[in-house]
Structure formats: C-alpha cells, structure tokens
Amino acid sequence: MLTGMQIAVIGGDARQLEIIRKLTELDARLSLIGFEQLDHAFTGAVKEKLDEVDFSNMDALILPVPGTNLEGHVETIFSNEKVILTAEMLMKTPDHCTIYSGISNAYLNGITKEAKRQLVQLFERDDVAIYNSIPTVEGTIMMAIQHTDFTIHGSNITVLGLGRVGMSVARTFQALGAKVKVGARKSEHLARITEMALTPFHLNDLEKEVKDTDILINTIPLLIVSASVISKMPAHTLIIDLASKPGGTDFRYAEKRGIKALLAPGLPGIVAPKTAGQILANVLAQLLQDDLGKRKGIIK
Ligand code: NAP
C-alpha cells in the first residue's frame, strides 16, 4: 500500500489515467496537475494548478513518458494550462522526493541534477522495455497488414536487431507463419537467433540479405537502412522502422526509389494506451512501495 504517500502526477495522456487509478487504489494521495478538463474524478486525487502545489509535501513527482521538452514544458492533453517544470520547484520538495519519467533529456537531467533529486527513467528498465515490446509488436502487425496486399504468413521478413523489441518482433512474426531472418552483430545474438529456429545473418551482410525481403522491420537506432541497402531491396518491400526518432532508415532515398518506409514511434501509446499505462502503473507502484518501505525501514 502507499498509505501516507503524497504524489504529484504532472501532465500526460491516457496512459497517466491508469497510473492515477492504480496509485489511488493503493491509497496514495495524489495532486493532479494539468488534468482540469478530465471529467472523471478519482477518490484520493485532487486537481490542482501548478502554482497551487505545495511541493514541500511531495514524496514523488510523476511526469509523462516524454518527461519535459527542452524548455521544461510538460505535455498534457487534459488541460490548456502551460505546465513548465523548473529546478526551483524541485528544490522545494523534500530531499527524498524522486522524479519519475519515461525518458529524459538535457533539460530534465539538468534541473534534477541542480536540485539534487533522483530521476528514474522508466523506459531504461528492462522489465518496462520487455512488457512494452508486446503492444509494440501488435502495432507492427497492424501496420504490416494495413500497408501490404499480401499475408504475413509465408512472407520474407527481415528484422534488424535482437534487443528487447527485436526479439519479440521476430518471434511473433515467426509464429504468424512468416519466414523470419534476423540481423545482428554479436555472436551471442547470432547464436540466440539460431536457437530460436530463425535465420541469422551478420549485419555486415545486410545489403546481400535484403534482396528477397517483403517486409523489413528495423529496431536499431542508427542509420543502418542506408541508401545502398535500400537500393538492393525489391520494389515492393515495406520498411517499418521502430527505432526511436529519427529512425534508422534513409527515408529520403526510400521515397526517391518508391519504397514505402514508415517511421512508427510510440506504438504502445497508440494501439494499446490502457495496457501501456498499466505497464507503467504496475512498475511505478512497485518502485513507490519499495521507496516507502525503505524510508520506513521495512526493506533493508
Ligand atoms: P535494445 O534492447 O537496446 O535493442 C537495440 C538493438 O539495436 C540491439 O539489438 C543492439 O545490438 C542494436 N544496436 C544498437 N546499436 C547498434 C549498432 N551501433 N550497430 C548494430 N546494432 C546496434 O532496445 P529496444 O528496447 O529493443 O528498442 C529498440 C528501439 O526501438 C529503440 O530505439 C527504442 O526507443 C525503440 N522503441 C520503439 C517503440 C515503438 O513504438 N516504435 C517501442 C519501444 C521501443 P547490440 O546489443 O549489438 O548493441
């Protein structure tokens, strides 16, 4: 339980509602900032304006997945209020107050460092990345169906990268009956790809390996699907680039060659905001309970 904990949830989208639901169920007291247009009321949660918040009470601040932008602006879809998080606000919080976000940037790193507060980036955690790979794969299947006139079953799929997303993508497309090959650079990844009964290849051979690809799914966050790789693909190949912006594809060249290439960021929040929110809510609930337990001396 989170009885006695005071937490500010600052901005966000539908995913934050699952977090609010979970934390109020666990008996935390919540200040909701940037939610005044939200019709739903949660017992134990009070909507407040940023300038009304008493930061000196806060045990934790929860930001949306992107954190802030480079000017400190926190995105919120449930409010017209301009929400800017500053180092001065963080300095008013107690020393133990932890800031949670999905990812971070120079601004958020800077103000948390200046205020000497701990910042936890949930998307850096393996468990969150692995759970999130589930809705990411479902979104990838949706895009593959929407943008092709052939079945996934029986088609040649090339997956780049065997990280948390790449592994889930490769396994799921294989289960749908596709012929899946996976490109990686580490020998242990090539071994794992073989163990999974998929076809491995070294990324050095990428140009050779794309010659019969129907759908290429990239998870490597660097320019790997270059013009020279794209020039070797069949004209009907669909590229779905899952890597974080700006992706790993030369989109300009793909367009010039008439190859459909789609950058597909944020699929969990698009195809399954409820599940994506629950993933974050469950991990946050655990982290907050651990934090409370440590401060009460329950967990050593
Ligand atoms: P990950 O576990 O870190 O996997 C990244 C993969 O890229 C690994 O296979 C890694 O191989 C490879 N890689 C990285 N740098 C490389 C390089 N220089 N050369 C060759 N291979 C390289 O990350 P993830 O959780 O799977 O996420 C992958 C990407 O998808 C990230 O950009 C993430 O932000 C994004 N993502 C997108 C969505 C969406 O909705 N589109 C959802 C979740 C995540 P090594 O081990 O050899 O480095």
Short mmCIF file of C-alpha atoms and ligand atoms in Angstrom, two decimals:
data_model
loop_
_atom_site.label_atom_id
_atom_site.label_comp_id
_atom_site.label_asym_id
_atom_site.label_seq_id
_atom_site.Cartn_x
_atom_site.Cartn_y
_atom_site.Cartn_z
CA MET A 1 0.00 0.00 0.00
CA LEU A 2 1.03 3.61 -0.47
CA THR A 3 -0.87 4.99 2.52
CA GLY A 4 0.54 8.35 3.57
CA MET A 5 2.42 8.99 0.34
CA GLN A 6 1.85 12.32 -1.38
CA ILE A 7 2.47 12.20 -5.12
CA ALA A 8 2.07 14.79 -7.88
CA VAL A 9 1.08 13.48 -11.31
CA ILE A 10 2.07 16.23 -13.74
CA GLY A 11 0.58 16.16 -17.24
CA GLY A 12 0.40 13.32 -19.71
CA ASP A 13 -2.01 11.37 -21.86
CA ALA A 14 -4.42 8.44 -21.41
CA ARG A 15 -1.60 6.28 -20.03
CA GLN A 16 -1.42 8.52 -16.96
CA LEU A 17 -5.04 7.65 -16.08
CA GLU A 18 -4.03 4.05 -15.42
CA ILE A 19 -1.26 5.30 -13.16
CA ILE A 20 -3.70 7.55 -11.27
CA ARG A 21 -6.18 4.67 -10.95
CA LYS A 22 -3.56 2.27 -9.61
CA LEU A 23 -1.95 4.71 -7.15
CA THR A 24 -5.29 5.87 -5.71
CA GLU A 25 -6.30 2.21 -5.28
CA LEU A 26 -3.10 1.78 -3.28
CA ASP A 27 -4.25 4.68 -1.05
CA ALA A 28 -1.68 7.30 -2.15
CA ARG A 29 -2.77 10.96 -2.00
CA LEU A 30 -2.45 12.49 -5.45
CA SER A 31 -2.20 16.04 -6.75
CA LEU A 32 -3.18 16.05 -10.42
CA ILE A 33 -1.60 18.91 -12.33
CA GLY A 34 -2.77 19.54 -15.90
CA PHE A 35 -5.96 17.47 -15.64
CA GLU A 36 -8.69 20.08 -15.17
CA GLN A 37 -10.50 19.00 -18.36
CA LEU A 38 -10.66 15.39 -17.21
CA ASP A 39 -14.30 14.58 -16.42
CA HIS A 40 -13.54 11.53 -14.32
CA ALA A 41 -12.89 12.06 -10.61
CA PHE A 42 -10.65 9.70 -8.63
CA THR A 43 -11.14 9.32 -4.87
CA GLY A 44 -7.96 10.49 -3.16
CA ALA A 45 -6.83 12.64 -6.10
CA VAL A 46 -7.20 16.42 -6.20
CA LYS A 47 -6.87 18.52 -9.36
CA GLU A 48 -4.57 21.47 -8.77
CA LYS A 49 -2.92 24.24 -10.74
CA LEU A 50 0.85 24.16 -10.84
CA ASP A 51 1.16 27.42 -8.85
CA GLU A 52 -1.10 25.99 -6.09
CA VAL A 53 1.00 22.90 -5.43
CA ASP A 54 2.76 22.53 -2.09
CA PHE A 55 5.96 20.86 -3.30
CA SER A 56 7.32 20.64 0.27
CA ASN A 57 4.93 17.70 0.90
CA MET A 58 5.75 15.65 -2.18
CA ASP A 59 7.29 12.20 -1.88
CA ALA A 60 7.34 11.71 -5.67
CA LEU A 61 6.61 13.56 -8.91
CA ILE A 62 5.36 11.56 -11.89
CA LEU A 63 5.90 13.05 -15.34
CA PRO A 64 4.53 11.72 -18.63
CA VAL A 65 6.56 9.33 -20.79
CA PRO A 66 8.48 12.10 -22.66
CA GLY A 67 9.28 13.92 -19.38
CA THR A 68 9.62 17.58 -20.40
CA ASN A 69 10.66 19.18 -23.66
CA LEU A 70 13.94 21.10 -23.88
CA GLU A 71 12.25 24.22 -22.46
CA GLY A 72 10.78 22.37 -19.47
CA HIS A 73 7.27 22.19 -20.93
CA VAL A 74 5.29 19.14 -19.78
CA GLU A 75 2.81 17.94 -22.37
CA THR A 76 -0.74 17.43 -21.16
CA ILE A 77 -3.78 16.52 -23.24
CA PHE A 78 -6.27 17.18 -20.44
CA SER A 79 -5.53 20.88 -19.94
CA ASN A 80 -4.86 24.18 -21.66
CA GLU A 81 -2.62 25.22 -18.77
CA LYS A 82 1.01 25.76 -19.69
CA VAL A 83 2.91 23.44 -17.37
CA ILE A 84 6.62 24.24 -17.03
CA LEU A 85 8.67 22.28 -14.51
CA THR A 86 11.61 24.20 -13.03
CA ALA A 87 14.59 23.47 -10.80
CA GLU A 88 13.11 25.90 -8.24
CA MET A 89 10.01 23.70 -7.91
CA LEU A 90 12.13 20.60 -7.41
CA MET A 91 14.24 22.37 -4.79
CA LYS A 92 11.09 22.93 -2.71
CA THR A 93 10.49 19.16 -2.48
CA PRO A 94 11.91 17.09 0.41
CA ASP A 95 15.36 15.54 -0.23
CA HIS A 96 13.89 12.06 -0.68
CA CYS A 97 11.43 13.15 -3.40
CA THR A 98 12.01 11.09 -6.57
CA ILE A 99 11.09 12.23 -10.09
CA TYR A 100 9.76 9.54 -12.45
CA SER A 101 9.50 9.89 -16.24
CA GLY A 102 9.64 7.56 -19.24
CA ILE A 103 12.69 9.11 -20.85
CA SER A 104 14.79 12.21 -20.16
CA ASN A 105 16.65 14.97 -21.98
CA ALA A 106 19.26 17.62 -21.23
CA TYR A 107 16.71 19.94 -19.58
CA LEU A 108 15.22 17.34 -17.23
CA ASN A 109 18.66 15.91 -16.42
CA GLY A 110 19.84 19.48 -15.72
CA ILE A 111 17.07 20.54 -13.32
CA THR A 112 17.07 17.25 -11.36
CA LYS A 113 20.85 17.50 -11.02
CA GLU A 114 20.66 21.14 -9.98
CA ALA A 115 18.01 20.32 -7.36
CA LYS A 116 19.89 17.14 -6.31
CA ARG A 117 16.83 14.96 -6.80
CA GLN A 118 16.86 11.39 -8.10
CA LEU A 119 15.44 10.93 -11.60
CA VAL A 120 14.15 7.48 -12.59
CA GLN A 121 13.66 6.86 -16.32
CA LEU A 122 11.17 4.01 -16.50
CA PHE A 123 11.92 3.23 -20.16
CA GLU A 124 15.53 2.42 -19.27
CA ARG A 125 14.32 -0.53 -17.26
CA ASP A 126 14.47 -3.94 -18.90
CA ASP A 127 11.13 -5.02 -17.45
CA VAL A 128 9.31 -1.97 -18.85
CA ALA A 129 11.02 -2.35 -22.27
CA ILE A 130 10.12 -6.04 -22.46
CA TYR A 131 6.48 -5.52 -21.39
CA ASN A 132 6.24 -2.59 -23.82
CA SER A 133 7.51 -4.77 -26.65
CA ILE A 134 4.17 -6.62 -26.54
CA PRO A 135 1.96 -3.70 -27.69
CA THR A 136 4.82 -2.56 -29.95
CA VAL A 137 4.69 -5.87 -31.83
CA GLU A 138 0.90 -5.75 -32.07
CA GLY A 139 1.18 -2.26 -33.58
CA THR A 140 3.81 -3.53 -36.01
CA ILE A 141 1.50 -6.34 -37.15
CA MET A 142 -1.28 -3.77 -37.63
CA MET A 143 0.99 -1.65 -39.82
CA ALA A 144 2.19 -4.66 -41.82
CA ILE A 145 -1.42 -5.64 -42.55
CA GLN A 146 -2.51 -2.09 -43.37
CA HIS A 147 0.35 -1.39 -45.77
CA THR A 148 0.68 -4.62 -47.76
CA ASP A 149 -1.53 -6.62 -50.11
CA PHE A 150 -0.02 -9.98 -49.12
CA THR A 151 -0.26 -12.11 -45.99
CA ILE A 152 2.35 -12.08 -43.28
CA HIS A 153 2.14 -15.87 -43.40
CA GLY A 154 4.66 -17.11 -45.94
CA SER A 155 6.34 -13.74 -46.49
CA ASN A 156 10.03 -12.97 -46.05
CA ILE A 157 10.55 -10.77 -43.01
CA THR A 158 13.91 -9.25 -42.11
CA VAL A 159 14.27 -7.97 -38.55
CA LEU A 160 17.26 -5.81 -37.63
CA GLY A 161 18.42 -6.05 -34.01
CA LEU A 162 17.81 -8.70 -31.34
CA GLY A 163 17.17 -6.39 -28.41
CA ARG A 164 14.02 -6.28 -26.32
CA VAL A 165 11.82 -5.21 -29.24
CA GLY A 166 13.66 -7.15 -31.99
CA MET A 167 13.32 -10.47 -30.17
CA SER A 168 9.57 -10.04 -29.62
CA VAL A 169 9.05 -8.91 -33.22
CA ALA A 170 11.00 -11.83 -34.67
CA ARG A 171 9.27 -14.43 -32.52
CA THR A 172 5.76 -13.12 -33.18
CA PHE A 173 6.15 -12.85 -36.96
CA GLN A 174 7.58 -16.37 -36.95
CA ALA A 175 4.51 -17.55 -35.02
CA LEU A 176 2.31 -15.98 -37.72
CA GLY A 177 3.97 -18.21 -40.31
CA ALA A 178 6.45 -15.76 -41.83
CA LYS A 179 9.96 -16.75 -42.88
CA VAL A 180 11.97 -14.59 -40.50
CA LYS A 181 15.64 -13.74 -40.66
CA VAL A 182 17.31 -11.53 -38.08
CA GLY A 183 20.41 -9.38 -38.48
CA ALA A 184 22.70 -8.77 -35.50
CA ARG A 185 26.38 -8.01 -34.85
CA LYS A 186 27.13 -10.02 -31.68
CA SER A 187 27.97 -13.70 -31.92
CA GLU A 188 25.76 -14.46 -28.89
CA HIS A 189 22.83 -12.81 -30.67
CA LEU A 190 23.51 -14.88 -33.81
CA ALA A 191 23.55 -17.96 -31.59
CA ARG A 192 20.24 -16.99 -29.96
CA ILE A 193 18.64 -16.35 -33.36
CA THR A 194 19.69 -19.84 -34.43
CA GLU A 195 18.37 -21.33 -31.18
CA MET A 196 15.00 -19.64 -31.88
CA ALA A 197 14.86 -21.51 -35.22
CA LEU A 198 15.15 -18.22 -37.11
CA THR A 199 17.69 -17.47 -39.83
CA PRO A 200 20.62 -15.41 -38.53
CA PHE A 201 22.87 -13.12 -40.53
CA HIS A 202 25.62 -10.67 -39.63
CA LEU A 203 24.75 -7.01 -40.15
CA ASN A 204 27.86 -6.70 -42.32
CA ASP A 205 25.94 -8.77 -44.89
CA LEU A 206 22.80 -6.64 -44.77
CA GLU A 207 22.95 -5.47 -48.41
CA LYS A 208 23.12 -9.09 -49.61
CA GLU A 209 20.37 -10.25 -47.24
CA VAL A 210 17.63 -7.78 -48.23
CA LYS A 211 17.35 -8.95 -51.85
CA ASP A 212 14.23 -11.07 -51.20
CA THR A 213 12.72 -9.10 -48.29
CA ASP A 214 8.99 -8.42 -48.32
CA ILE A 215 8.93 -6.53 -45.01
CA LEU A 216 11.97 -5.12 -43.22
CA ILE A 217 11.47 -4.21 -39.55
CA ASN A 218 14.24 -2.13 -38.03
CA THR A 219 14.83 -1.80 -34.27
CA ILE A 220 18.40 -0.43 -34.38
CA PRO A 221 18.57 3.27 -33.50
CA LEU A 222 21.16 4.35 -36.05
CA LEU A 223 21.23 4.86 -39.81
CA ILE A 224 21.50 1.25 -40.85
CA VAL A 225 18.90 1.01 -43.63
CA SER A 226 21.04 3.23 -45.83
CA ALA A 227 20.51 4.25 -49.45
CA SER A 228 22.81 1.49 -50.57
CA VAL A 229 20.82 -1.13 -48.57
CA ILE A 230 17.52 0.21 -49.90
CA SER A 231 18.85 0.09 -53.47
CA LYS A 232 19.20 -3.73 -53.13
CA MET A 233 15.59 -4.33 -51.98
CA PRO A 234 12.75 -5.47 -54.24
CA ALA A 235 10.49 -2.54 -55.22
CA HIS A 236 7.56 -3.91 -53.17
CA THR A 237 9.47 -4.09 -49.85
CA LEU A 238 7.77 -2.37 -46.93
CA ILE A 239 10.08 -0.84 -44.32
CA ILE A 240 8.68 -0.43 -40.81
CA ASP A 241 11.16 1.49 -38.69
CA LEU A 242 10.53 1.07 -34.97
CA ALA A 243 13.76 2.69 -33.76
CA SER A 244 13.43 5.94 -31.82
CA LYS A 245 13.33 9.15 -33.84
CA PRO A 246 14.78 9.84 -36.38
CA GLY A 247 14.79 6.06 -37.01
CA GLY A 248 17.43 4.07 -38.82
CA THR A 249 16.27 4.49 -42.41
CA ASP A 250 17.26 6.85 -45.20
CA PHE A 251 13.65 7.94 -45.73
CA ARG A 252 14.58 10.45 -48.42
CA TYR A 253 16.18 7.78 -50.56
CA ALA A 254 13.37 5.27 -49.90
CA GLU A 255 10.84 7.81 -51.17
CA LYS A 256 13.00 8.56 -54.21
CA ARG A 257 13.13 4.83 -55.01
CA GLY A 258 9.38 4.44 -54.47
CA ILE A 259 9.81 2.12 -51.48
CA LYS A 260 7.27 2.59 -48.73
CA ALA A 261 9.14 3.34 -45.50
CA LEU A 262 7.24 4.16 -42.30
CA LEU A 263 8.66 5.56 -39.08
CA ALA A 264 6.42 4.16 -36.35
CA PRO A 265 7.24 5.71 -32.96
CA GLY A 266 5.16 5.33 -29.80
CA LEU A 267 3.11 2.31 -30.90
CA PRO A 268 2.18 1.15 -27.36
CA GLY A 269 0.53 4.51 -26.60
CA ILE A 270 -1.29 4.41 -29.96
CA VAL A 271 -2.54 0.83 -30.20
CA ALA A 272 -2.95 0.00 -26.52
CA PRO A 273 -2.85 3.09 -24.28
CA LYS A 274 -4.62 1.22 -21.48
CA THR A 275 -2.11 -1.64 -21.46
CA ALA A 276 0.79 0.78 -21.93
CA GLY A 277 -0.50 2.76 -18.94
CA GLN A 278 -0.93 -0.41 -16.85
CA ILE A 279 2.66 -1.46 -17.60
CA LEU A 280 3.91 1.85 -16.24
CA ALA A 281 1.42 1.83 -13.35
CA ASN A 282 2.48 -1.63 -12.14
CA VAL A 283 6.20 -0.83 -12.23
CA LEU A 284 5.66 2.58 -10.60
CA ALA A 285 3.52 1.07 -7.85
CA GLN A 286 6.30 -1.40 -7.07
CA LEU A 287 9.02 1.27 -7.09
CA LEU A 288 6.99 3.61 -4.87
CA GLN A 289 6.19 0.82 -2.41
CA ASP A 290 9.89 -0.12 -2.28
CA ASP A 291 10.76 3.54 -1.70
CA LEU A 292 8.20 3.90 1.08
CA GLY A 293 9.32 0.61 2.62
CA LYS A 294 12.97 1.74 2.63
CA ARG A 295 12.11 5.03 4.28
CA LYS A 296 10.09 3.20 6.94
CA GLY A 297 12.96 0.77 7.36
CA ILE A 298 10.88 -2.22 6.23
CA ILE A 299 13.19 -3.14 3.36
CA LYS A 300 16.87 -3.09 4.19
P1 NAP B 1 17.60 -2.59 -27.15
O1 NAP B 1 17.13 -3.73 -26.33
O2 NAP B 1 18.69 -1.73 -26.65
O3 NAP B 1 18.00 -3.16 -28.60
C1 NAP B 1 18.64 -2.36 -29.54
C2 NAP B 1 19.20 -3.26 -30.63
O4 NAP B 1 19.94 -2.42 -31.51
C3 NAP B 1 20.14 -4.34 -30.12
O5 NAP B 1 19.97 -5.49 -30.89
C4 NAP B 1 21.52 -3.71 -30.38
O6 NAP B 1 22.52 -4.68 -30.60
C5 NAP B 1 21.25 -2.96 -31.66
N1 NAP B 1 22.24 -1.90 -31.86
C6 NAP B 1 22.39 -0.78 -31.13
N2 NAP B 1 23.42 -0.05 -31.63
C7 NAP B 1 23.92 -0.76 -32.67
C8 NAP B 1 24.98 -0.55 -33.58
N3 NAP B 1 25.75 0.55 -33.50
N4 NAP B 1 25.20 -1.48 -34.52
C9 NAP B 1 24.46 -2.59 -34.61
N5 NAP B 1 23.43 -2.85 -33.77
C10 NAP B 1 23.16 -1.94 -32.82
O7 NAP B 1 16.41 -1.59 -27.47
P2 NAP B 1 14.88 -1.99 -27.61
O8 NAP B 1 14.21 -1.84 -26.29
O9 NAP B 1 14.77 -3.25 -28.36
O10 NAP B 1 14.37 -0.78 -28.51
C11 NAP B 1 14.85 -0.66 -29.84
C12 NAP B 1 14.43 0.68 -30.40
O11 NAP B 1 13.01 0.70 -30.51
C13 NAP B 1 14.79 1.87 -29.51
O12 NAP B 1 15.18 2.94 -30.35
C14 NAP B 1 13.50 2.17 -28.79
O13 NAP B 1 13.43 3.53 -28.39
C15 NAP B 1 12.52 1.86 -29.85
N6 NAP B 1 11.15 1.54 -29.42
C16 NAP B 1 10.18 1.90 -30.26
C17 NAP B 1 8.87 1.59 -30.00
C18 NAP B 1 7.82 1.99 -30.98
O14 NAP B 1 6.66 2.05 -30.63
N7 NAP B 1 8.19 2.25 -32.20
C19 NAP B 1 8.55 0.92 -28.81
C20 NAP B 1 9.56 0.54 -27.95
C21 NAP B 1 10.88 0.85 -28.28
P3 NAP B 1 23.86 -4.72 -29.67
O15 NAP B 1 23.44 -5.46 -28.44
O16 NAP B 1 24.82 -5.43 -30.55
O17 NAP B 1 24.24 -3.28 -29.39
#
